[in-house]
XYZ file of C-alpha atoms in Angstrom:
455
model
C 89.896 4.314 102.029
C 92.864 2.480 102.086
C 96.137 4.286 103.013
C 98.046 4.198 99.916
C 94.934 5.815 98.117
C 94.881 8.627 101.000
C 98.766 9.050 100.561
C 98.261 9.558 96.666
C 95.532 12.184 97.295
C 97.376 13.976 99.739
C 100.458 14.502 97.407
C 98.024 15.396 94.349
C 96.231 17.780 96.606
C 99.676 19.368 97.847
C 101.077 19.295 94.342
C 97.953 20.925 93.049
C 97.067 23.814 95.181
C 101.076 24.489 96.355
C 100.439 23.383 100.010
C 103.688 23.598 102.193
C 101.871 20.930 104.584
C 98.440 19.082 104.754
C 96.964 17.325 107.616
C 94.393 14.467 106.858
C 92.258 12.751 109.272
C 89.355 10.261 108.095
C 86.999 8.417 110.626
C 85.060 5.536 108.539
C 83.097 2.836 110.335
C 85.526 2.731 113.413
C 88.399 2.615 111.300
C 90.766 5.636 111.725
C 93.493 7.199 109.853
C 95.319 10.577 110.569
C 98.524 11.598 109.104
C 100.284 15.036 108.286
C 102.603 15.281 104.987
C 104.974 17.901 103.989
C 106.545 20.629 106.289
C 105.102 19.468 109.571
C 104.977 16.959 112.247
C 102.272 14.742 113.593
C 102.024 16.433 116.844
C 102.396 19.962 114.823
C 99.424 22.451 115.993
C 97.312 23.926 113.392
C 95.286 26.984 113.885
C 91.657 26.130 113.623
C 90.248 29.379 113.134
C 86.296 29.257 112.680
C 86.206 25.792 113.615
C 86.650 26.942 117.102
C 83.055 27.862 116.689
C 81.802 24.475 116.994
C 83.590 24.256 120.152
C 81.873 27.281 121.639
C 78.148 26.528 120.099
C 78.318 23.122 121.554
C 79.040 24.474 124.807
C 76.308 27.029 124.880
C 73.923 24.401 124.106
C 75.017 22.070 126.701
C 74.395 24.824 128.862
C 71.067 25.392 127.313
C 70.219 21.849 127.939
C 71.017 22.031 131.708
C 69.042 24.760 132.075
C 71.506 27.192 133.098
C 70.762 29.540 129.971
C 67.678 29.722 127.256
C 68.907 29.737 123.603
C 65.670 31.895 123.193
C 66.179 34.746 125.848
C 67.514 38.236 124.968
C 71.478 38.466 125.641
C 70.311 41.737 127.468
C 68.786 39.655 130.166
C 72.295 38.188 130.754
C 74.689 40.928 130.290
C 72.043 44.079 130.832
C 75.167 46.575 129.504
C 74.855 45.177 126.002
C 74.534 47.987 123.513
C 74.075 48.128 119.458
C 73.345 50.504 117.177
C 70.077 49.702 116.508
C 68.117 49.148 119.674
C 65.603 46.590 118.688
C 68.060 44.047 118.044
C 69.808 45.173 121.076
C 67.023 44.243 123.140
C 65.830 40.930 121.271
C 69.104 39.341 120.000
C 69.374 36.204 121.194
C 71.797 32.923 121.586
C 70.333 31.311 118.818
C 70.444 34.493 116.742
C 74.271 34.914 117.382
C 74.920 30.931 116.582
C 73.104 30.821 113.192
C 74.730 34.371 112.240
C 71.054 36.610 112.220
C 72.243 39.763 113.953
C 71.656 42.084 111.123
C 75.411 43.187 111.137
C 77.530 42.662 108.153
C 80.945 41.028 108.847
C 82.679 44.167 109.868
C 85.822 41.812 109.688
C 88.362 44.556 109.639
C 87.584 45.460 112.861
C 89.018 42.258 114.080
C 92.591 43.870 112.701
C 92.383 47.721 113.412
C 93.586 49.039 116.735
C 96.006 46.073 116.978
C 98.939 48.489 116.219
C 98.437 50.504 119.535
C 96.275 48.612 121.869
C 95.146 44.788 121.199
C 91.567 45.400 122.489
C 90.607 42.538 125.233
C 87.422 40.416 124.610
C 85.123 43.073 126.735
C 86.923 46.132 124.969
C 86.290 44.343 121.410
C 82.524 43.336 122.225
C 81.633 46.943 123.241
C 83.269 48.362 120.126
C 80.596 46.179 118.359
C 77.871 48.059 119.631
C 79.267 50.953 117.583
C 79.061 48.840 114.175
C 76.338 49.609 111.462
C 73.981 46.874 110.448
C 72.882 46.545 106.946
C 69.601 44.723 107.860
C 67.032 43.940 110.240
C 67.049 41.047 112.888
C 66.540 37.814 111.560
C 66.515 38.980 107.857
C 69.178 36.831 106.462
C 72.322 34.926 107.574
C 75.087 37.102 107.588
C 78.589 35.492 109.001
C 79.813 37.328 111.819
C 83.050 36.491 114.229
C 82.244 39.453 116.001
C 78.709 38.357 117.242
C 80.318 35.179 118.104
C 82.468 37.009 120.310
C 79.595 38.742 121.893
C 78.238 35.434 122.435
C 81.314 34.241 124.327
C 81.335 37.315 126.508
C 77.683 36.819 127.464
C 78.201 33.214 127.951
C 80.872 34.186 130.477
C 78.550 36.782 132.410
C 76.258 33.690 132.899
C 78.611 30.913 134.019
C 81.143 33.521 135.946
C 84.189 32.109 134.337
C 86.430 32.387 131.195
C 84.957 30.377 128.150
C 87.997 28.243 127.831
C 87.982 27.514 131.124
C 84.493 26.032 130.233
C 85.425 24.248 127.477
C 88.789 22.508 128.680
C 86.827 21.217 131.739
C 83.411 20.109 129.458
C 84.946 19.451 126.390
C 88.502 18.829 125.904
C 89.068 16.635 129.357
C 86.068 14.377 128.461
C 87.507 13.419 124.733
C 90.838 13.484 126.134
C 91.930 16.304 123.586
C 95.582 16.786 125.360
C 96.442 18.422 121.888
C 93.842 20.922 121.654
C 94.498 24.398 122.971
C 91.546 27.201 123.432
C 94.720 29.830 121.993
C 98.346 30.152 121.106
C 99.316 31.453 124.793
C 99.110 27.818 125.725
C 101.612 26.234 123.628
C 105.250 26.967 122.371
C 105.691 28.987 119.332
C 107.520 25.992 117.899
C 104.634 23.595 117.726
C 102.588 25.823 115.727
C 103.208 25.016 111.925
C 104.669 28.301 109.971
C 102.032 30.107 108.133
C 102.138 30.724 104.349
C 100.249 32.981 101.613
C 100.162 32.670 97.962
C 99.715 35.803 96.555
C 101.159 37.592 92.850
C 101.560 33.760 91.949
C 104.154 33.342 94.942
C 103.945 31.374 97.793
C 105.718 32.934 100.913
C 106.008 32.570 104.630
C 104.547 35.394 106.915
C 104.952 36.045 110.390
C 102.537 34.402 112.748
C 99.784 36.892 113.509
C 97.481 35.823 116.321
C 93.461 36.547 115.326
C 92.953 38.851 118.261
C 90.609 38.195 121.312
C 87.537 37.484 119.386
C 86.500 34.415 122.129
C 85.100 31.335 120.651
C 84.781 32.702 117.029
C 88.604 31.896 116.012
C 91.317 31.326 118.368
C 91.769 27.158 118.725
C 94.869 24.946 117.622
C 94.894 21.298 117.507
C 96.810 18.402 116.187
C 95.119 16.466 113.381
C 94.432 13.500 115.323
C 92.608 15.701 117.753
C 90.498 17.133 115.291
C 89.480 13.936 113.986
C 88.548 12.994 117.852
C 86.229 16.043 117.691
C 84.936 15.615 114.126
C 83.945 11.774 115.079
C 82.383 13.355 118.689
C 80.440 15.506 116.406
C 79.237 13.022 114.185
C 78.293 10.494 117.060
C 76.323 13.369 118.517
C 74.353 14.353 115.522
C 73.215 10.473 114.932
C 72.561 9.734 118.552
C 71.524 13.004 120.675
C 68.361 12.985 122.852
C 69.249 16.287 124.094
C 66.742 18.679 122.985
C 68.845 21.807 122.611
C 72.183 19.659 121.170
C 70.337 18.051 118.734
C 68.877 21.641 117.249
C 72.649 22.598 116.770
C 72.255 20.008 113.542
C 68.938 21.543 112.110
C 68.824 24.593 109.842
C 68.758 27.671 111.491
C 69.259 30.449 109.091
C 69.364 29.857 105.107
C 72.498 29.980 103.209
C 73.466 30.397 99.678
C 75.608 27.628 98.480
C 78.957 29.031 98.752
C 80.702 27.089 96.148
C 78.774 26.370 92.977
C 81.391 23.629 92.108
C 79.851 21.437 94.685
C 76.253 21.276 93.278
C 74.604 21.701 96.349
C 70.298 22.081 96.347
C 70.214 23.418 99.577
C 72.651 25.199 102.195
C 71.915 25.960 105.932
C 73.630 27.176 108.970
C 72.509 25.125 112.032
C 73.825 26.787 115.599
C 77.785 26.782 114.746
C 77.440 24.001 111.983
C 76.823 24.223 108.149
C 75.268 21.698 106.294
C 74.191 21.093 102.377
C 73.258 17.957 100.530
C 75.824 16.164 98.218
C 74.880 13.524 95.619
C 71.899 12.949 97.856
C 73.419 12.576 101.100
C 72.977 15.311 103.945
C 76.704 16.476 104.713
C 77.580 18.922 107.726
C 80.836 20.577 107.743
C 82.656 23.766 109.121
C 85.394 25.524 107.493
C 88.032 27.662 109.073
C 90.431 30.015 107.367
C 93.263 32.693 108.857
C 96.261 34.546 107.641
C 98.231 31.562 106.672
C 96.345 28.704 107.742
C 92.972 26.517 106.518
C 91.443 23.976 108.211
C 88.126 21.645 107.864
C 85.551 19.712 109.736
C 83.134 17.587 107.733
C 81.134 14.483 108.123
C 78.209 12.504 106.488
C 75.957 10.406 109.131
C 74.423 7.823 106.963
C 77.915 6.823 105.516
C 79.381 6.956 109.265
C 82.089 9.034 107.663
C 84.224 12.179 109.397
C 87.129 13.781 107.855
C 89.093 16.571 108.514
C 92.153 18.598 107.142
C 94.508 21.295 107.829
C 97.078 23.063 106.012
C 99.343 26.055 106.703
C 98.278 27.910 103.267
C 95.353 30.484 103.715
C 92.370 31.122 101.457
C 92.848 27.567 99.636
C 89.645 25.687 98.283
C 91.933 22.556 98.310
C 90.289 21.640 101.642
C 86.942 21.813 99.713
C 88.062 19.602 96.841
C 89.462 17.193 99.423
C 85.929 16.806 101.380
C 84.358 15.927 98.096
C 87.099 13.697 96.792
C 86.859 11.596 100.239
C 83.087 11.774 99.885
C 83.451 10.194 96.374
C 85.710 7.603 97.106
C 83.646 6.353 99.916
C 80.680 5.655 97.622
C 83.340 4.320 95.283
C 82.608 7.229 92.693
C 85.537 7.973 90.198
C 83.791 10.079 87.892
C 85.406 13.410 89.163
C 88.948 14.851 89.900
C 88.420 17.322 92.493
C 91.676 18.275 92.551
C 92.114 19.679 88.952
C 88.402 20.873 88.935
C 88.597 22.941 91.439
C 92.189 24.446 90.967
C 90.867 25.521 87.389
C 87.711 26.933 88.920
C 89.956 28.661 91.302
C 92.761 30.229 88.906
C 90.096 31.596 86.720
C 88.112 33.259 89.615
C 91.591 34.618 90.654
C 92.704 35.975 87.593
C 89.040 37.507 87.123
C 89.429 39.348 90.184
C 93.153 40.541 89.792
C 91.966 41.880 86.249
C 89.369 43.940 87.924
C 91.901 45.142 90.835
C 93.888 45.975 87.818
C 91.300 47.889 85.927
C 90.656 49.933 88.933
C 94.189 51.050 89.621
C 94.487 52.181 85.922
C 97.427 51.961 83.498
C 99.794 54.379 85.660
C 98.819 53.866 89.482
C 101.172 55.965 91.546
C 102.040 56.452 95.302
C 100.481 58.898 97.074
C 102.902 61.641 98.402
C 102.990 62.409 102.215
C 101.795 65.458 103.473
C 102.871 65.728 106.811
C 99.416 67.701 107.941
C 97.824 64.487 107.398
C 100.188 62.272 109.693
C 98.398 60.700 112.711
C 96.238 58.401 114.578
C 92.513 58.280 113.452
C 89.686 56.944 115.345
C 86.014 55.562 115.038
C 84.184 54.119 118.249
C 83.707 51.015 116.527
C 86.599 50.097 114.331
C 89.275 51.730 116.624
C 92.424 53.146 115.033
C 94.241 53.332 112.103
C 96.869 55.560 111.562
C 98.500 57.650 108.551
C 102.595 57.422 108.667
C 105.440 58.079 105.831
C 107.227 55.375 104.146
C 109.932 56.923 101.900
C 107.706 59.971 101.102
C 105.051 58.002 100.154
C 101.948 58.150 102.487
C 100.972 54.480 104.397
C 97.926 53.501 106.146
C 98.359 51.007 109.355
C 96.113 49.127 109.961
C 96.674 46.400 112.818
C 99.967 45.513 112.392
C 100.399 46.000 108.854
C 101.501 49.037 106.558
C 99.500 49.540 103.326
C 100.434 51.707 100.715
C 98.273 54.404 99.349
C 97.410 54.576 95.891
C 95.805 56.940 93.431
C 94.490 56.213 89.999
C 94.312 58.533 86.702
C 90.796 59.774 88.210
C 92.386 60.694 91.413
C 90.442 57.686 93.053
C 92.424 56.499 96.068
C 92.852 52.970 97.276
C 94.693 51.333 100.341
C 96.310 48.015 98.576
C 95.827 45.291 101.142
C 97.606 42.321 100.266
C 97.894 40.187 103.540
C 94.502 39.064 104.354
C 92.997 39.158 100.831
C 94.599 41.010 98.239
C 91.854 43.639 97.509
C 91.877 47.583 97.051
C 89.570 49.667 99.737
C 88.759 52.569 98.452
C 90.022 55.502 100.953
C 89.514 59.405 100.824
C 91.388 62.226 102.938
C 89.898 65.326 103.900
C 88.959 67.815 106.930
C 90.881 65.862 109.703
C 89.505 62.558 108.930
C 89.563 59.579 106.712
C 86.575 57.921 104.930
C 87.443 54.429 104.371
C 85.158 51.184 102.685
C 85.941 49.074 105.735
C 82.709 46.971 105.000
C 81.606 46.618 101.669
C 77.820 45.542 102.291
C 77.205 48.368 103.835
C 77.931 50.503 100.211
C 79.352 53.467 102.307
C 82.426 54.315 103.990
C 83.651 54.466 107.723
C 84.644 57.454 109.138
C 87.886 57.727 111.329
C 88.405 61.262 112.703
C 91.803 62.438 113.482
C 92.584 62.260 117.205
């Protein structure tokens, strides 16, 4: 793509999706381009969120190719104390299962944040808590995306190599590729280099405090500049095209089937490899991994038969701008001018968000009220998997503390109570309070609440 076309595309995407900043990196047939637009600098660091998984999976597959571990051995072989609710899964879950999200556990993402208000769990403590989380399917039944199972894979990898996973990644991935502006977690750099996070909620774009993702190992913790991320994408492209290493090659083969998550891409198939997603687009095999966290989105993609790789970073969370950009860049490379992806995707997302907000409004009813504080209810409540949540008072009304955030408890005309959570993503979590316990719907896939008992 010509530089002026990229500049125009960047400005259009920022305007259409209300992005505070946008990093774009493109590699095509030995030509490189990377630039940051808006309120950030070329050396600004963007949290990569789930793109971190591509690093962990690359490292584990390297170790498998070296014979240090076997992808198809049970994790329990390497960590005998490994526990899960389902004993069959506990005894048979492998690195391959973990890296392709086939553990039988749903996301349980709220568990990443619970307990952070009192004590941020270590990686070891977090994976021990995973042992109490309820599954909703059998092992290898279907792909269910899980940050927490990647945390488990990280910890087991550490037991195999006898060192911190970040130490291994720095020595065997970052240094060889000269990724001098890529960091395993935010503690390794200065806060002022990390671009400020923003969320768009209730039709308002607002800055929010930087919140670290917690200790989930190789699932979500990394940061990088746009140019370093482009180097990593080019490495992934060239590895997929040329690797002779048996296990590493399997990273780019379907391991579990996915439902295409964005209907507007018109994919005929979608799959998850080992730390890498894949689908078809306009007859081309297309690999990618996205990342989203509070205040940030990132994207890495490549199309081998076009010798094309691209990366995007922005400090706006839950935005489909990164997917619109990916399709537009591929179209530009193919010389296709038929679709304005910024306009198409923004219209789809506006309709989708409006439908979601309408559903939330229906649940809340015409006259929702804050629940008045009852002093007998106040205090900490605990679940062995999720850890702690707290009930407190805020101006005479009941609040729930989940991690570092306080959320109001709301009751509608049918006496149904909800926690209104707006920071991570706007949703209502059904809650009930009785007999010194809280029943909170923490994981919708389970279709039953998680019980927290008063301490």
